Amino acid sequence: MFFQSLICEPVFIFPILSFIFNIHLNNSLLILIIIFQTFSIFSLQLGKVSPPNFQIGFVSSLISHFFLKESISFSLLFGIFISIIFGYLYILKRKINYYLSNNFKIEFALIFSVLISYFSYISVLLLQYMILKKFKVADSSNFYSLSLFLVLSQVKYFRFGKKVETLLFLVGILIGVICLKLISNSF
Amino acid sequence: MFKVNFKQFLKSLAVQVLLNEQDMQLQGYNILTNKKFKHNINTNPYFSSVMSGFISKVKDIRRVEIFASITAFVGDDLFWNNLKPIVLISSLLVYIFKLNFYFLLIPFLTYFLSTNLLRLFGYEYGRKNVDNMNNFYSSFFFKRFRFFLPKIRYLLYGFFVILLLYVNLKILNSIYFYGIILLLIIWVNFVYKEFAYIFLIILGFLVELFFWIL
């Protein structure tokens, strides 16, 4: 439940983590945030019931990049893999929920369900930590650039229904082009 | 009344927690209605307390089912399809333009308050408006929101796409390489459709390997 809430979205959890652990936003972290946040947005567009995998994928990437000092390419890759694993873990949790609610008192099923979520997510994160310690991947800006393109390829899920929507999308692009002047010094 | 509303608010969280593939939201509604309602319905979890208020007054299961499907459609469309992407993209813009993190409070509170206040006062609303529920979908509130939210969403999509392209160009520093990748991505998406996602991850690995060999 907690992992599904809005506060766990990369854009909202980062300020909290940066405040607690004194993490400063740099371009590498910005790329991580953009990639995982965009995946999360488009998983909503696909009609999924907001699975929490990309939120945890982002936190895993942040841990590996900031705390374990891994390269951004490796952290990104690992975050994406963890997201995929958590997708299946979420499906498994829904199956366990059915077993719990039919075999235990509903109040206990509720508590067990929350506990199982927490422990399964934390144990996978610990497993990730153990794996991370054994592997090293060289850093490359080309890789995370490709990841940004991968995010961009999700545009097809926008589902343009009416002409006015396409028109508004193009107006958005136009405003974006105008605003580029504002960020031209940021990168 | 606030105490009752708050109790229902806490119970309504169970609808999302106990979601499962076979029963869907049945177990959650068991808790929400103190085991008085034992039918399988599908709703949006944000509307679960509205549904519980409605269920407490209406005994006709067909009416409950119809209203449940309306709340499922309105909730999914309003919150997950429109409001959440708007909130998240506008928050990302705060990062891209390197604004103060305090600006994130605006989109966060917009979504947080609208969903949780609906959960908090939904029970009372559901009980009071049992007879007006036929007009629920076309009511002023949802009609207004459904009119302008998708428009903001598409505007933000366009804005966001151009920013992503720009950020990417800055990273790559090579207009030719950038053009080739962009064309490749568009081609892959047209050819592989839903499998483009997997194909592009493999492609990323291959390109990375290529650069590593070089």
CSV table of N, CA, C and O in Angstrom, one decimal, chain A residues 5-18 25 29-30 32-38 40-41 54-55 58-59 62, chain B residues 84-96 100-105 107-108 160:
chain,number,residue,atom,x,y,z
A,5,SER,N,1.6,4.4,-3.0
A,5,SER,CA,1.1,5.8,-2.8
A,5,SER,C,1.9,6.8,-3.6
A,5,SER,O,3.1,6.5,-4.1
A,6,LEU,N,1.4,8.0,-3.7
A,6,LEU,CA,2.0,9.1,-4.5
A,6,LEU,C,3.4,9.5,-4.1
A,6,LEU,O,4.2,9.8,-4.9
A,7,ILE,N,3.6,9.4,-2.8
A,7,ILE,CA,4.8,9.9,-2.2
A,7,ILE,C,6.0,9.0,-2.6
A,7,ILE,O,7.1,9.5,-2.6
A,8,CYS,N,5.7,7.8,-3.1
A,8,CYS,CA,6.8,7.0,-3.6
A,8,CYS,C,7.2,7.2,-5.0
A,8,CYS,O,8.1,6.5,-5.5
A,9,GLU,N,6.5,8.0,-5.7
A,9,GLU,CA,6.9,8.3,-7.1
A,9,GLU,C,8.3,9.0,-7.1
A,9,GLU,O,8.5,9.8,-6.2
A,10,PRO,N,9.2,8.7,-8.0
A,10,PRO,CA,10.5,9.2,-8.0
A,10,PRO,C,10.6,10.8,-7.8
A,10,PRO,O,11.4,11.2,-7.0
A,11,VAL,N,9.7,11.5,-8.4
A,11,VAL,CA,9.8,13.0,-8.2
A,11,VAL,C,9.5,13.4,-6.8
A,11,VAL,O,10.0,14.5,-6.4
A,12,PHE,N,8.7,12.7,-6.1
A,12,PHE,CA,8.3,13.1,-4.7
A,12,PHE,C,9.2,12.4,-3.6
A,12,PHE,O,9.4,13.0,-2.6
A,13,ILE,N,9.7,11.3,-3.9
A,13,ILE,CA,10.5,10.6,-2.9
A,13,ILE,C,12.0,11.2,-2.9
A,13,ILE,O,12.6,11.2,-1.9
A,14,PHE,N,12.4,11.7,-4.1
A,14,PHE,CA,13.8,12.2,-4.1
A,14,PHE,C,14.0,13.4,-3.1
A,14,PHE,O,15.0,13.3,-2.4
A,15,PRO,N,13.2,14.4,-3.1
A,15,PRO,CA,13.4,15.5,-2.1
A,15,PRO,C,13.5,15.0,-0.7
A,15,PRO,O,14.3,15.5,0.1
A,16,ILE,N,12.7,14.0,-0.3
A,16,ILE,CA,12.7,13.5,1.0
A,16,ILE,C,14.1,12.8,1.3
A,16,ILE,O,14.8,13.0,2.3
A,17,LEU,N,14.5,11.9,0.3
A,17,LEU,CA,15.8,11.2,0.5
A,17,LEU,C,16.9,12.2,0.4
A,17,LEU,O,17.9,12.0,1.2
A,18,SER,N,16.8,13.2,-0.4
A,18,SER,CA,17.9,14.1,-0.5
A,18,SER,C,18.1,15.0,0.8
A,18,SER,O,19.2,15.3,1.2
A,25,LEU,N,21.2,17.1,-6.2
A,25,LEU,CA,20.7,16.8,-7.5
A,25,LEU,C,21.8,17.1,-8.6
A,25,LEU,O,22.2,18.3,-8.7
A,29,LEU,N,21.6,12.0,-11.6
A,29,LEU,CA,20.4,11.7,-10.8
A,29,LEU,C,19.1,12.2,-11.6
A,29,LEU,O,18.1,11.6,-11.5
A,30,LEU,N,19.3,13.3,-12.3
A,30,LEU,CA,18.2,13.9,-13.0
A,30,LEU,C,17.7,12.9,-14.1
A,30,LEU,O,16.5,12.7,-14.3
A,32,LEU,N,18.2,9.6,-14.0
A,32,LEU,CA,17.5,8.5,-13.3
A,32,LEU,C,16.0,8.9,-13.0
A,32,LEU,O,15.1,8.1,-13.3
A,33,ILE,N,15.8,10.1,-12.5
A,33,ILE,CA,14.5,10.5,-12.1
A,33,ILE,C,13.6,10.6,-13.4
A,33,ILE,O,12.5,10.0,-13.4
A,34,ILE,N,14.1,11.2,-14.5
A,34,ILE,CA,13.3,11.3,-15.7
A,34,ILE,C,12.9,9.9,-16.2
A,34,ILE,O,11.7,9.7,-16.5
A,35,ILE,N,13.9,9.0,-16.3
A,35,ILE,CA,13.6,7.7,-16.9
A,35,ILE,C,12.6,6.9,-16.1
A,35,ILE,O,11.6,6.5,-16.6
A,36,PHE,N,12.8,6.8,-14.8
A,36,PHE,CA,11.9,6.0,-14.0
A,36,PHE,C,10.5,6.7,-13.8
A,36,PHE,O,9.5,6.0,-13.8
A,37,GLN,N,10.5,8.0,-13.7
A,37,GLN,CA,9.2,8.7,-13.6
A,37,GLN,C,8.4,8.5,-14.9
A,37,GLN,O,7.2,8.3,-14.9
A,38,THR,N,9.1,8.6,-16.1
A,38,THR,CA,8.4,8.5,-17.3
A,38,THR,C,7.8,7.1,-17.5
A,38,THR,O,6.7,6.9,-17.9
A,40,SER,N,6.9,5.2,-15.1
A,40,SER,CA,5.8,5.1,-14.2
A,40,SER,C,4.6,5.7,-14.8
A,40,SER,O,3.5,5.2,-14.7
A,41,ILE,N,4.7,6.9,-15.4
A,41,ILE,CA,3.6,7.6,-16.0
A,41,ILE,C,3.0,6.7,-17.1
A,41,ILE,O,1.8,6.6,-17.2
A,54,PHE,N,8.2,0.6,-10.7
A,54,PHE,CA,9.2,1.7,-11.1
A,54,PHE,C,9.6,2.6,-10.0
A,54,PHE,O,10.7,3.1,-10.0
A,55,GLN,N,8.7,2.7,-9.0
A,55,GLN,CA,9.1,3.5,-7.8
A,55,GLN,C,10.3,2.8,-7.1
A,55,GLN,O,11.3,3.4,-6.7
A,58,PHE,N,13.5,2.9,-9.1
A,58,PHE,CA,14.2,4.1,-8.9
A,58,PHE,C,15.0,4.2,-7.6
A,58,PHE,O,16.2,4.6,-7.6
A,59,VAL,N,14.4,3.7,-6.5
A,59,VAL,CA,15.1,3.7,-5.2
A,59,VAL,C,16.3,2.8,-5.3
A,59,VAL,O,17.4,3.2,-4.8
A,62,LEU,N,19.0,4.5,-7.2
A,62,LEU,CA,19.6,5.6,-6.3
A,62,LEU,C,20.5,5.0,-5.3
A,62,LEU,O,21.6,5.6,-5.0
B,84,LYS,N,-3.1,12.1,-12.5
B,84,LYS,CA,-1.8,11.6,-12.1
B,84,LYS,C,-0.7,11.9,-13.1
B,84,LYS,O,0.3,12.5,-12.7
B,85,PRO,N,-0.9,11.6,-14.4
B,85,PRO,CA,0.1,12.0,-15.4
B,85,PRO,C,0.4,13.5,-15.4
B,85,PRO,O,1.5,13.9,-15.5
B,86,ILE,N,-0.7,14.3,-15.2
B,86,ILE,CA,-0.5,15.8,-15.2
B,86,ILE,C,0.4,16.2,-14.0
B,86,ILE,O,1.4,16.9,-14.1
B,87,VAL,N,0.0,15.6,-12.8
B,87,VAL,CA,0.8,15.9,-11.6
B,87,VAL,C,2.2,15.5,-11.7
B,87,VAL,O,3.2,16.2,-11.4
B,88,LEU,N,2.5,14.3,-12.3
B,88,LEU,CA,3.8,13.8,-12.4
B,88,LEU,C,4.7,14.5,-13.4
B,88,LEU,O,5.8,14.8,-13.2
B,89,ILE,N,4.1,14.8,-14.6
B,89,ILE,CA,4.8,15.6,-15.6
B,89,ILE,C,5.2,17.0,-15.1
B,89,ILE,O,6.3,17.4,-15.3
B,90,SER,N,4.2,17.6,-14.5
B,90,SER,CA,4.5,19.0,-14.0
B,90,SER,C,5.5,19.0,-12.9
B,90,SER,O,6.3,19.9,-12.8
B,91,SER,N,5.6,17.9,-12.1
B,91,SER,CA,6.6,17.7,-11.1
B,91,SER,C,8.0,17.5,-11.8
B,91,SER,O,9.0,18.0,-11.3
B,92,LEU,N,8.0,16.7,-12.9
B,92,LEU,CA,9.3,16.5,-13.6
B,92,LEU,C,9.8,17.8,-14.2
B,92,LEU,O,11.0,18.1,-14.2
B,93,LEU,N,8.9,18.7,-14.6
B,93,LEU,CA,9.3,20.0,-15.1
B,93,LEU,C,10.0,20.8,-14.1
B,93,LEU,O,10.9,21.6,-14.4
B,94,VAL,N,9.6,20.7,-12.8
B,94,VAL,CA,10.3,21.4,-11.7
B,94,VAL,C,11.7,20.9,-11.6
B,94,VAL,O,12.6,21.8,-11.4
B,95,TYR,N,12.0,19.6,-11.9
B,95,TYR,CA,13.4,19.1,-11.9
B,95,TYR,C,14.1,19.6,-13.1
B,95,TYR,O,15.3,20.0,-13.0
B,96,ILE,N,13.5,19.5,-14.3
B,96,ILE,CA,14.2,19.9,-15.5
B,96,ILE,C,14.6,21.3,-15.6
B,96,ILE,O,15.7,21.7,-16.0
B,100,ASN,N,13.0,25.4,-7.3
B,100,ASN,CA,13.0,25.0,-5.9
B,100,ASN,C,12.1,23.8,-5.7
B,100,ASN,O,11.0,23.8,-6.2
B,101,PHE,N,12.5,22.9,-4.8
B,101,PHE,CA,11.7,21.7,-4.6
B,101,PHE,C,10.3,22.0,-3.9
B,101,PHE,O,9.4,21.2,-3.9
B,102,TYR,N,10.2,23.2,-3.3
B,102,TYR,CA,9.0,23.6,-2.7
B,102,TYR,C,7.8,23.7,-3.7
B,102,TYR,O,6.7,23.5,-3.4
B,103,PHE,N,8.2,23.9,-5.0
B,103,PHE,CA,7.2,23.9,-6.1
B,103,PHE,C,6.5,22.6,-6.2
B,103,PHE,O,5.4,22.5,-6.7
B,104,LEU,N,7.2,21.5,-5.8
B,104,LEU,CA,6.6,20.2,-5.9
B,104,LEU,C,5.4,20.0,-5.0
B,104,LEU,O,4.5,19.1,-5.3
B,105,LEU,N,5.3,20.8,-4.0
B,105,LEU,CA,4.1,20.8,-3.1
B,105,LEU,C,2.8,21.0,-3.8
B,105,LEU,O,1.8,20.5,-3.5
B,107,PRO,N,1.7,20.3,-7.1
B,107,PRO,CA,1.1,19.1,-7.8
B,107,PRO,C,0.9,18.0,-6.7
B,107,PRO,O,-0.2,17.3,-6.8
B,108,PHE,N,1.8,17.9,-5.8
B,108,PHE,CA,1.6,16.8,-4.8
B,108,PHE,C,0.3,17.0,-4.0
B,108,PHE,O,-0.5,16.1,-3.9
B,160,PHE,N,6.7,17.9,-22.8
B,160,PHE,CA,7.7,17.0,-22.2
B,160,PHE,C,8.5,16.3,-23.2
B,160,PHE,O,9.7,16.1,-23.1
